[in-house]
């Protein structure tokens, strides 16, 4: 059956400091919880609202970290710093100024950079196909490239002609 402690109010102390206290069943807490030291969790953990102050590390022992679910907006309110390669499975939309190395793209699509295209070959234009770049790729094979400007960025894509 149910056991009630301090039903009239007051603090309840279980065991003593420095000794492990084990709850064998499910622990249900109806109000706020204060922890005076670290909380270590083993296994899957679900948190409805996670509010942290100071530096917070997720999956410090390794493993994937999934935030939210597909189709839901995930917002990073501060600066996002990525130390390794990034893979985007869909389009990247940027509002505002973007800096890609030395190239800066404004929200209006203006591009500023000292840009050099190193190739062996020629650039030509036709009234129907726009600009074409004929040259060799990094493996030394001759290739044809269609030049496009998308959102202020010059793209070269391989073409048949």
JSON list of C-alpha atoms in Angstrom, two decimals, residues 1-67:
[
{"chain": "A", "resi": 1, "resn": "UNK", "atom": "CA", "xyz": [0.00, 0.00, 0.00]},
{"chain": "A", "resi": 2, "resn": "UNK", "atom": "CA", "xyz": [0.84, 3.68, -0.02]},
{"chain": "A", "resi": 3, "resn": "UNK", "atom": "CA", "xyz": [3.03, 5.17, 2.70]},
{"chain": "A", "resi": 4, "resn": "UNK", "atom": "CA", "xyz": [2.82, 8.85, 3.56]},
{"chain": "A", "resi": 5, "resn": "UNK", "atom": "CA", "xyz": [5.67, 10.71, 5.22]},
{"chain": "A", "resi": 6, "resn": "UNK", "atom": "CA", "xyz": [5.39, 14.18, 6.79]},
{"chain": "A", "resi": 7, "resn": "UNK", "atom": "CA", "xyz": [1.74, 14.50, 5.74]},
{"chain": "A", "resi": 8, "resn": "UNK", "atom": "CA", "xyz": [1.47, 17.63, 7.85]},
{"chain": "A", "resi": 9, "resn": "UNK", "atom": "CA", "xyz": [4.41, 19.26, 6.07]},
{"chain": "A", "resi": 10, "resn": "UNK", "atom": "CA", "xyz": [8.11, 19.54, 6.77]},
{"chain": "A", "resi": 11, "resn": "UNK", "atom": "CA", "xyz": [11.31, 18.19, 5.24]},
{"chain": "A", "resi": 12, "resn": "UNK", "atom": "CA", "xyz": [11.87, 14.46, 4.83]},
{"chain": "A", "resi": 13, "resn": "UNK", "atom": "CA", "xyz": [15.44, 13.21, 4.99]},
{"chain": "A", "resi": 14, "resn": "UNK", "atom": "CA", "xyz": [16.21, 9.75, 3.67]},
{"chain": "A", "resi": 15, "resn": "UNK", "atom": "CA", "xyz": [19.58, 8.22, 4.59]},
{"chain": "A", "resi": 16, "resn": "UNK", "atom": "CA", "xyz": [22.58, 10.52, 5.06]},
{"chain": "A", "resi": 17, "resn": "UNK", "atom": "CA", "xyz": [24.99, 12.53, 2.95]},
{"chain": "A", "resi": 18, "resn": "UNK", "atom": "CA", "xyz": [27.44, 10.53, 0.85]},
{"chain": "A", "resi": 19, "resn": "UNK", "atom": "CA", "xyz": [25.37, 7.33, 0.90]},
{"chain": "A", "resi": 20, "resn": "UNK", "atom": "CA", "xyz": [23.50, 6.07, -2.19]},
{"chain": "A", "resi": 21, "resn": "UNK", "atom": "CA", "xyz": [19.71, 6.00, -1.89]},
{"chain": "A", "resi": 22, "resn": "UNK", "atom": "CA", "xyz": [17.96, 3.74, -4.38]},
{"chain": "A", "resi": 23, "resn": "UNK", "atom": "CA", "xyz": [14.36, 3.99, -5.55]},
{"chain": "A", "resi": 24, "resn": "UNK", "atom": "CA", "xyz": [13.49, 0.55, -6.98]},
{"chain": "A", "resi": 25, "resn": "UNK", "atom": "CA", "xyz": [10.24, 1.61, -8.66]},
{"chain": "A", "resi": 26, "resn": "UNK", "atom": "CA", "xyz": [9.19, 4.68, -10.63]},
{"chain": "A", "resi": 27, "resn": "UNK", "atom": "CA", "xyz": [9.93, 8.03, -8.95]},
{"chain": "A", "resi": 28, "resn": "UNK", "atom": "CA", "xyz": [7.16, 10.60, -9.43]},
{"chain": "A", "resi": 29, "resn": "UNK", "atom": "CA", "xyz": [7.79, 14.19, -8.35]},
{"chain": "A", "resi": 30, "resn": "UNK", "atom": "CA", "xyz": [4.84, 16.60, -8.48]},
{"chain": "A", "resi": 31, "resn": "UNK", "atom": "CA", "xyz": [6.77, 19.83, -7.95]},
{"chain": "A", "resi": 32, "resn": "UNK", "atom": "CA", "xyz": [10.14, 21.39, -8.80]},
{"chain": "A", "resi": 33, "resn": "UNK", "atom": "CA", "xyz": [13.33, 19.48, -7.99]},
{"chain": "A", "resi": 34, "resn": "UNK", "atom": "CA", "xyz": [16.58, 21.03, -6.81]},
{"chain": "A", "resi": 35, "resn": "UNK", "atom": "CA", "xyz": [19.81, 19.09, -7.23]},
{"chain": "A", "resi": 36, "resn": "UNK", "atom": "CA", "xyz": [22.84, 20.29, -5.29]},
{"chain": "A", "resi": 37, "resn": "UNK", "atom": "CA", "xyz": [25.29, 18.29, -7.45]},
{"chain": "A", "resi": 38, "resn": "UNK", "atom": "CA", "xyz": [25.47, 16.69, -10.91]},
{"chain": "A", "resi": 39, "resn": "UNK", "atom": "CA", "xyz": [22.64, 14.64, -12.40]},
{"chain": "A", "resi": 40, "resn": "UNK", "atom": "CA", "xyz": [23.99, 11.59, -14.23]},
{"chain": "A", "resi": 41, "resn": "UNK", "atom": "CA", "xyz": [21.49, 9.73, -16.41]},
{"chain": "A", "resi": 42, "resn": "UNK", "atom": "CA", "xyz": [22.10, 6.33, -17.98]},
{"chain": "A", "resi": 43, "resn": "UNK", "atom": "CA", "xyz": [19.78, 5.25, -20.79]},
{"chain": "A", "resi": 44, "resn": "UNK", "atom": "CA", "xyz": [17.23, 7.15, -22.85]},
{"chain": "A", "resi": 45, "resn": "UNK", "atom": "CA", "xyz": [16.03, 10.42, -21.38]},
{"chain": "A", "resi": 46, "resn": "UNK", "atom": "CA", "xyz": [13.02, 12.48, -22.44]},
{"chain": "A", "resi": 47, "resn": "UNK", "atom": "CA", "xyz": [12.85, 16.13, -21.45]},
{"chain": "A", "resi": 48, "resn": "UNK", "atom": "CA", "xyz": [9.91, 18.36, -22.37]},
{"chain": "A", "resi": 49, "resn": "UNK", "atom": "CA", "xyz": [11.75, 21.63, -21.63]},
{"chain": "A", "resi": 50, "resn": "UNK", "atom": "CA", "xyz": [15.51, 21.65, -21.09]},
{"chain": "A", "resi": 51, "resn": "UNK", "atom": "CA", "xyz": [16.77, 24.85, -19.50]},
{"chain": "A", "resi": 52, "resn": "UNK", "atom": "CA", "xyz": [20.51, 25.01, -18.84]},
{"chain": "A", "resi": 53, "resn": "UNK", "atom": "CA", "xyz": [22.86, 27.72, -17.65]},
{"chain": "A", "resi": 54, "resn": "UNK", "atom": "CA", "xyz": [26.55, 27.64, -18.42]},
{"chain": "A", "resi": 55, "resn": "UNK", "atom": "CA", "xyz": [28.24, 25.24, -20.82]},
{"chain": "A", "resi": 56, "resn": "UNK", "atom": "CA", "xyz": [26.16, 22.16, -21.64]},
{"chain": "A", "resi": 57, "resn": "UNK", "atom": "CA", "xyz": [27.60, 19.02, -23.24]},
{"chain": "A", "resi": 58, "resn": "UNK", "atom": "CA", "xyz": [25.43, 16.43, -24.95]},
{"chain": "A", "resi": 59, "resn": "UNK", "atom": "CA", "xyz": [26.63, 12.91, -25.83]},
{"chain": "A", "resi": 60, "resn": "UNK", "atom": "CA", "xyz": [30.08, 13.62, -24.36]},
{"chain": "A", "resi": 61, "resn": "UNK", "atom": "CA", "xyz": [30.97, 9.95, -24.74]},
{"chain": "A", "resi": 62, "resn": "UNK", "atom": "CA", "xyz": [30.09, 9.99, -28.42]},
{"chain": "A", "resi": 63, "resn": "UNK", "atom": "CA", "xyz": [26.97, 9.14, -30.36]},
{"chain": "A", "resi": 64, "resn": "UNK", "atom": "CA", "xyz": [24.46, 11.01, -32.48]},
{"chain": "A", "resi": 65, "resn": "UNK", "atom": "CA", "xyz": [22.46, 13.88, -31.02]},
{"chain": "A", "resi": 66, "resn": "UNK", "atom": "CA", "xyz": [18.99, 14.35, -32.51]},
{"chain": "A", "resi": 67, "resn": "UNK", "atom": "CA", "xyz": [17.20, 17.61, -31.82]}
]
